[in-house]
mmCIF file of C-alpha atoms in Angstrom:
data_model
loop_
_atom_site.group_PDB
_atom_site.id
_atom_site.type_symbol
_atom_site.label_atom_id
_atom_site.label_comp_id
_atom_site.label_asym_id
_atom_site.label_seq_id
_atom_site.Cartn_x
_atom_site.Cartn_y
_atom_site.Cartn_z
ATOM 1 C CA MET A 1 -4.916 67.682 36.766
ATOM 2 C CA THR A 2 -5.762 64.606 34.677
ATOM 3 C CA THR A 3 -3.801 65.910 31.702
ATOM 4 C CA LEU A 4 -0.796 66.551 33.900
ATOM 5 C CA TRP A 5 -0.901 63.022 35.280
ATOM 6 C CA GLU A 6 -1.172 61.643 31.757
ATOM 7 C CA ARG A 7 1.992 63.501 30.795
ATOM 8 C CA LEU A 8 3.758 62.217 33.887
ATOM 9 C CA LYS A 9 3.107 58.538 33.216
ATOM 10 C CA PHE A 10 6.290 56.573 33.701
ATOM 11 C CA ALA A 11 6.484 53.492 31.494
ATOM 12 C CA VAL A 12 9.147 51.512 33.341
ATOM 13 C CA ALA A 13 8.637 47.878 34.345
ATOM 14 C CA THR A 14 8.008 47.478 38.073
ATOM 15 C CA ASP A 15 10.004 44.293 38.265
ATOM 16 C CA VAL A 16 13.420 44.818 36.716
ATOM 17 C CA ASP A 17 14.442 41.230 37.375
ATOM 18 C CA ALA A 18 11.511 39.952 35.330
ATOM 19 C CA LEU A 19 12.298 42.487 32.634
ATOM 20 C CA VAL A 20 15.895 41.455 32.077
ATOM 21 C CA ALA A 21 15.060 37.758 32.346
ATOM 22 C CA ARG A 22 12.808 37.759 29.276
ATOM 23 C CA LYS A 23 13.712 34.684 27.286
ATOM 24 C CA GLU A 24 13.320 36.305 23.917
ATOM 25 C CA ASP A 25 16.017 38.862 24.684
ATOM 26 C CA LYS A 26 19.560 37.582 24.237
ATOM 27 C CA ASN A 27 21.294 40.547 25.866
ATOM 28 C CA PRO A 28 19.616 41.617 29.140
ATOM 29 C CA LEU A 29 22.335 44.178 29.840
ATOM 30 C CA ALA A 30 21.705 45.961 26.541
ATOM 31 C CA LEU A 31 17.969 45.914 27.266
ATOM 32 C CA LEU A 32 18.510 47.349 30.731
ATOM 33 C CA ASN A 33 20.826 50.054 29.365
ATOM 34 C CA HIS A 34 18.046 51.071 26.978
ATOM 35 C CA TYR A 35 15.480 51.268 29.769
ATOM 36 C CA ILE A 36 17.851 53.224 32.011
ATOM 37 C CA THR A 37 18.359 55.823 29.285
ATOM 38 C CA GLU A 38 14.610 56.030 28.728
ATOM 39 C CA ALA A 39 13.958 56.225 32.470
ATOM 40 C CA GLU A 40 16.508 59.019 32.925
ATOM 41 C CA ASN A 41 14.886 61.013 30.119
ATOM 42 C CA GLN A 42 11.423 60.491 31.615
ATOM 43 C CA THR A 43 12.665 61.440 35.079
ATOM 44 C CA SER A 44 14.324 64.595 33.771
ATOM 45 C CA ALA A 45 11.133 65.630 31.960
ATOM 46 C CA THR A 46 9.035 64.897 35.040
ATOM 47 C CA GLY A 47 11.372 66.971 37.205
ATOM 48 C CA LYS A 48 10.637 69.969 34.975
ATOM 49 C CA TRP A 49 6.879 69.466 35.419
ATOM 50 C CA VAL A 50 7.292 69.245 39.193
ATOM 51 C CA GLU A 51 9.374 72.421 39.141
ATOM 52 C CA ARG A 52 6.708 74.148 37.060
ATOM 53 C CA GLN A 53 4.021 73.050 39.523
ATOM 54 C CA ALA A 54 6.026 74.630 42.350
ATOM 55 C CA GLN A 55 6.379 77.831 40.327
ATOM 56 C CA LEU A 56 2.610 77.919 39.758
ATOM 57 C CA ASN A 57 2.088 77.607 43.494
ATOM 58 C CA GLY A 58 4.408 80.556 43.988
ATOM 59 C CA LYS A 59 2.361 82.636 41.552
ATOM 60 C CA LEU A 60 -0.870 81.629 43.289
ATOM 61 C CA GLU A 61 0.594 82.647 46.639
ATOM 62 C CA LYS A 62 1.568 86.020 45.190
ATOM 63 C CA GLU A 63 -1.914 86.564 43.739
ATOM 64 C CA LEU A 64 -3.479 85.530 47.047
ATOM 65 C CA THR A 65 -1.327 87.981 48.982
ATOM 66 C CA GLU A 66 -2.226 90.831 46.619
ATOM 67 C CA ALA A 67 -5.948 89.983 46.707
ATOM 68 C CA SER A 68 -5.927 89.756 50.509
ATOM 69 C CA THR A 69 -4.180 93.122 50.750
ATOM 70 C CA MET A 70 -6.725 94.746 48.421
ATOM 71 C CA LEU A 71 -9.592 93.138 50.338
ATOM 72 C CA GLN A 72 -8.412 94.684 53.576
ATOM 73 C CA LYS A 73 -7.841 98.026 51.864
ATOM 74 C CA ARG A 74 -11.313 98.124 50.268
ATOM 75 C CA GLN A 75 -12.925 97.020 53.527
ATOM 76 C CA SER A 76 -11.239 99.914 55.325
ATOM 77 C CA GLN A 77 -12.248 102.340 52.557
ATOM 78 C CA SER A 78 -15.840 101.066 52.668
ATOM 79 C CA ASP A 79 -16.018 101.729 56.409
ATOM 80 C CA LEU A 80 -14.551 105.211 55.895
ATOM 81 C CA ALA A 81 -16.980 106.056 53.054
ATOM 82 C CA GLN A 82 -19.974 104.965 55.127
ATOM 83 C CA ALA A 83 -18.771 106.984 58.099
ATOM 84 C CA SER A 84 -18.256 110.017 55.856
ATOM 85 C CA GLY A 85 -21.704 109.741 54.287
ATOM 86 C CA GLU A 86 -20.291 109.121 50.818
ATOM 87 C CA ALA A 87 -22.951 106.693 49.626
ATOM 88 C CA ASP A 88 -21.641 106.223 46.087
ATOM 89 C CA LEU A 89 -18.105 105.581 47.319
ATOM 90 C CA ALA A 90 -19.430 103.237 49.975
ATOM 91 C CA ASP A 91 -21.363 101.258 47.329
ATOM 92 C CA PHE A 92 -18.288 101.039 45.087
ATOM 93 C CA ALA A 93 -16.082 99.956 47.983
ATOM 94 C CA ALA A 94 -18.653 97.347 49.066
ATOM 95 C CA MET A 95 -18.729 95.914 45.533
ATOM 96 C CA GLU A 96 -14.924 95.777 45.518
ATOM 97 C CA VAL A 97 -14.921 94.050 48.895
ATOM 98 C CA GLN A 98 -17.226 91.330 47.548
ATOM 99 C CA THR A 99 -15.097 90.889 44.412
ATOM 100 C CA TYR A 100 -11.832 90.582 46.334
ATOM 101 C CA ALA A 101 -13.400 88.319 48.948
ATOM 102 C CA GLU A 102 -14.522 85.886 46.235
ATOM 103 C CA ARG A 103 -11.093 86.080 44.605
ATOM 104 C CA VAL A 104 -9.343 85.340 47.883
ATOM 105 C CA THR A 105 -11.573 82.304 48.436
ATOM 106 C CA THR A 106 -10.960 81.014 44.904
ATOM 107 C CA LEU A 107 -7.211 81.555 45.098
ATOM 108 C CA GLN A 108 -6.996 79.907 48.513
ATOM 109 C CA ASN A 109 -8.892 76.837 47.273
ATOM 110 C CA ASN A 110 -6.700 76.615 44.165
ATOM 111 C CA LEU A 111 -3.559 77.005 46.231
ATOM 112 C CA ASP A 112 -4.620 74.298 48.687
ATOM 113 C CA GLU A 113 -5.396 71.937 45.803
ATOM 114 C CA ASN A 114 -2.123 72.692 44.024
ATOM 115 C CA ILE A 115 -0.095 72.209 47.200
ATOM 116 C CA LYS A 116 -1.717 68.805 47.614
ATOM 117 C CA GLU A 117 -0.970 67.965 43.984
ATOM 118 C CA LEU A 118 2.620 69.176 44.338
ATOM 119 C CA THR A 119 3.147 66.992 47.396
ATOM 120 C CA GLY A 120 1.907 63.955 45.468
ATOM 121 C CA LEU A 121 4.045 64.835 42.451
ATOM 122 C CA GLU A 122 7.148 65.251 44.581
ATOM 123 C CA HIS A 123 6.580 61.870 46.227
ATOM 124 C CA ARG A 124 6.147 60.137 42.869
ATOM 125 C CA TYR A 125 9.130 62.009 41.449
ATOM 126 C CA GLU A 126 11.274 60.691 44.296
ATOM 127 C CA GLU A 127 9.976 57.181 43.553
ATOM 128 C CA MET A 128 11.039 57.617 39.934
ATOM 129 C CA LYS A 129 14.545 58.665 40.964
ATOM 130 C CA HIS A 130 14.786 55.665 43.283
ATOM 131 C CA LYS A 131 13.624 53.401 40.458
ATOM 132 C CA VAL A 132 16.354 54.747 38.180
ATOM 133 C CA LYS A 133 18.901 54.230 40.957
ATOM 134 C CA ASP A 134 17.679 50.644 41.444
ATOM 135 C CA MET A 135 18.036 50.034 37.723
ATOM 136 C CA LYS A 136 21.594 51.372 37.794
ATOM 137 C CA VAL A 137 22.384 49.034 40.682
ATOM 138 C CA LYS A 138 20.949 46.181 38.612
ATOM 139 C CA GLN A 139 23.081 47.413 35.709
ATOM 140 C CA LEU A 140 26.226 47.094 37.830
ATOM 141 C CA GLN A 141 25.102 43.647 38.956
ATOM 142 C CA LEU A 142 24.586 42.490 35.378
ATOM 143 C CA MET A 143 27.889 44.019 34.294
ATOM 144 C CA GLY A 144 29.579 42.039 37.060
ATOM 145 C CA LYS A 145 27.820 38.855 35.981
ATOM 146 C CA GLU A 146 28.693 39.467 32.340
ATOM 147 C CA ASN A 147 32.331 40.096 33.200
ATOM 148 C CA ALA A 148 32.481 36.991 35.402
ATOM 149 C CA THR A 149 30.785 34.930 32.693
ATOM 150 C CA ARG A 150 33.342 36.030 30.107
ATOM 151 C CA ALA A 151 36.180 35.271 32.518
ATOM 152 C CA HIS A 152 34.767 31.822 33.321
ATOM 153 C CA TYR A 153 34.333 31.144 29.614
ATOM 154 C CA GLN A 154 37.990 31.880 28.936
ATOM 155 C CA MET A 155 39.017 29.770 31.926
ATOM 156 C CA ASP A 156 36.761 26.897 30.885
ATOM 157 C CA LYS A 157 38.388 26.851 27.454
ATOM 158 C CA LEU A 158 41.606 25.946 29.211
ATOM 159 C CA LEU A 159 40.514 24.042 32.306
ATOM 160 C CA SER A 160 37.337 22.164 31.356
ATOM 161 C CA PRO A 161 38.006 18.916 29.446
ATOM 162 C CA GLU A 162 34.523 18.828 27.941
ATOM 163 C CA LEU A 163 35.071 22.099 26.101
ATOM 164 C CA VAL A 164 36.880 22.259 22.784
ATOM 165 C CA ALA A 165 38.968 25.308 22.074
ATOM 166 C CA GLU A 166 40.273 26.481 18.754
ATOM 167 C CA ARG A 167 43.689 24.817 19.091
ATOM 168 C CA ILE A 168 44.212 23.452 22.570
ATOM 169 C CA GLY A 169 40.850 22.958 24.138
ATOM 170 C CA SER A 170 41.496 21.595 27.638
ATOM 171 C CA PHE A 171 44.098 21.232 30.315
ATOM 172 C CA GLU A 172 44.585 17.594 29.345
ATOM 173 C CA ASP A 173 45.117 18.629 25.723
ATOM 174 C CA MET A 174 47.620 21.227 26.823
ATOM 175 C CA THR A 175 49.450 18.683 29.004
ATOM 176 C CA SER A 176 49.476 16.136 26.203
ATOM 177 C CA TYR A 177 50.763 18.733 23.777
ATOM 178 C CA ILE A 178 53.569 19.787 26.113
ATOM 179 C CA THR A 179 54.474 16.152 26.856
ATOM 180 C CA THR A 180 54.538 15.272 23.160
ATOM 181 C CA LEU A 181 56.608 18.316 22.381
ATOM 182 C CA GLY A 182 59.038 17.453 25.174
ATOM 183 C CA THR A 183 59.312 13.860 23.976
ATOM 184 C CA LYS A 184 60.088 15.022 20.463
ATOM 185 C CA VAL A 185 62.803 17.333 21.742
ATOM 186 C CA GLU A 186 64.309 14.539 23.830
ATOM 187 C CA GLU A 187 64.148 12.144 20.886
ATOM 188 C CA ARG A 188 65.881 14.649 18.646
ATOM 189 C CA HIS A 189 68.532 15.200 21.301
ATOM 190 C CA GLU A 190 68.998 11.449 21.735
ATOM 191 C CA ARG A 191 69.279 10.879 17.974
ATOM 192 C CA SER A 192 71.828 13.659 17.712
ATOM 193 C CA ALA A 193 73.907 12.107 20.487
ATOM 194 C CA MET A 194 73.726 8.664 18.876
ATOM 195 C CA GLU A 195 74.665 10.084 15.498
ATOM 196 C CA ARG A 196 77.689 11.831 16.993
ATOM 197 C CA ARG A 197 78.804 8.595 18.685
ATOM 198 C CA LEU A 198 78.330 6.650 15.449
ATOM 199 C CA GLU A 199 80.361 9.201 13.533
ATOM 200 C CA PHE A 200 83.066 9.074 16.193
ATOM 201 C CA LEU A 201 83.059 5.266 16.059
ATOM 202 C CA GLU A 202 83.360 5.310 12.258
ATOM 203 C CA LYS A 203 86.321 7.681 12.362
ATOM 204 C CA LYS A 204 87.992 5.622 15.073
ATOM 205 C CA SER A 205 87.515 2.450 13.027
ATOM 206 C CA GLU A 206 88.948 4.098 9.912
ATOM 207 C CA ASN A 207 92.001 5.301 11.830
ATOM 208 C CA GLN A 208 92.630 1.822 13.185
ATOM 209 C CA LYS A 209 92.413 0.351 9.672
ATOM 210 C CA GLU A 210 94.946 2.861 8.424
ATOM 211 C CA LEU A 211 97.364 1.903 11.183
ATOM 212 C CA VAL A 212 97.103 -1.772 10.284
#
């Protein structure tokens, strides 16, 4: 079964947290996505090997049943041939009994070994599926962190005074901009009012001069 175990090796890091925290990788979520895809492929392939192992056990059980049936049949025929004085038939039946007895023993040993192997494979296969599930949970956790980080980044551009945005970098800058804009509007309004009063005063003065 060594070859089978070699084909079932599962190259996934045992500590996902350590995996995604590698300093040289700038995108732990992308790295984890890659490993999840690889892990799912490995798990799917392993599931097929486990299924095949179960099928082999089924075939062994069938062969064992047939061999056991033939063993009983030849044993009965051997007893009948001896009782009937058919020496040649008795010898043939005895040889068949020995052959089927050895086959039953071999098949039973193989079946016991394969059942043990299948149990171990099924346990490890379940561990693999749990590992993939754990990685998907970690994926959701990282997605949440990434989303929160992006949201905080956008908020910090507006709310954190130490950050510089493209146009208006902080809340203070925004406040200053709004205040300045408001002052300019008020100044323009005030100048317009003064200009209208001056114009009115000029016209009033001209009218008075005409009357004099």
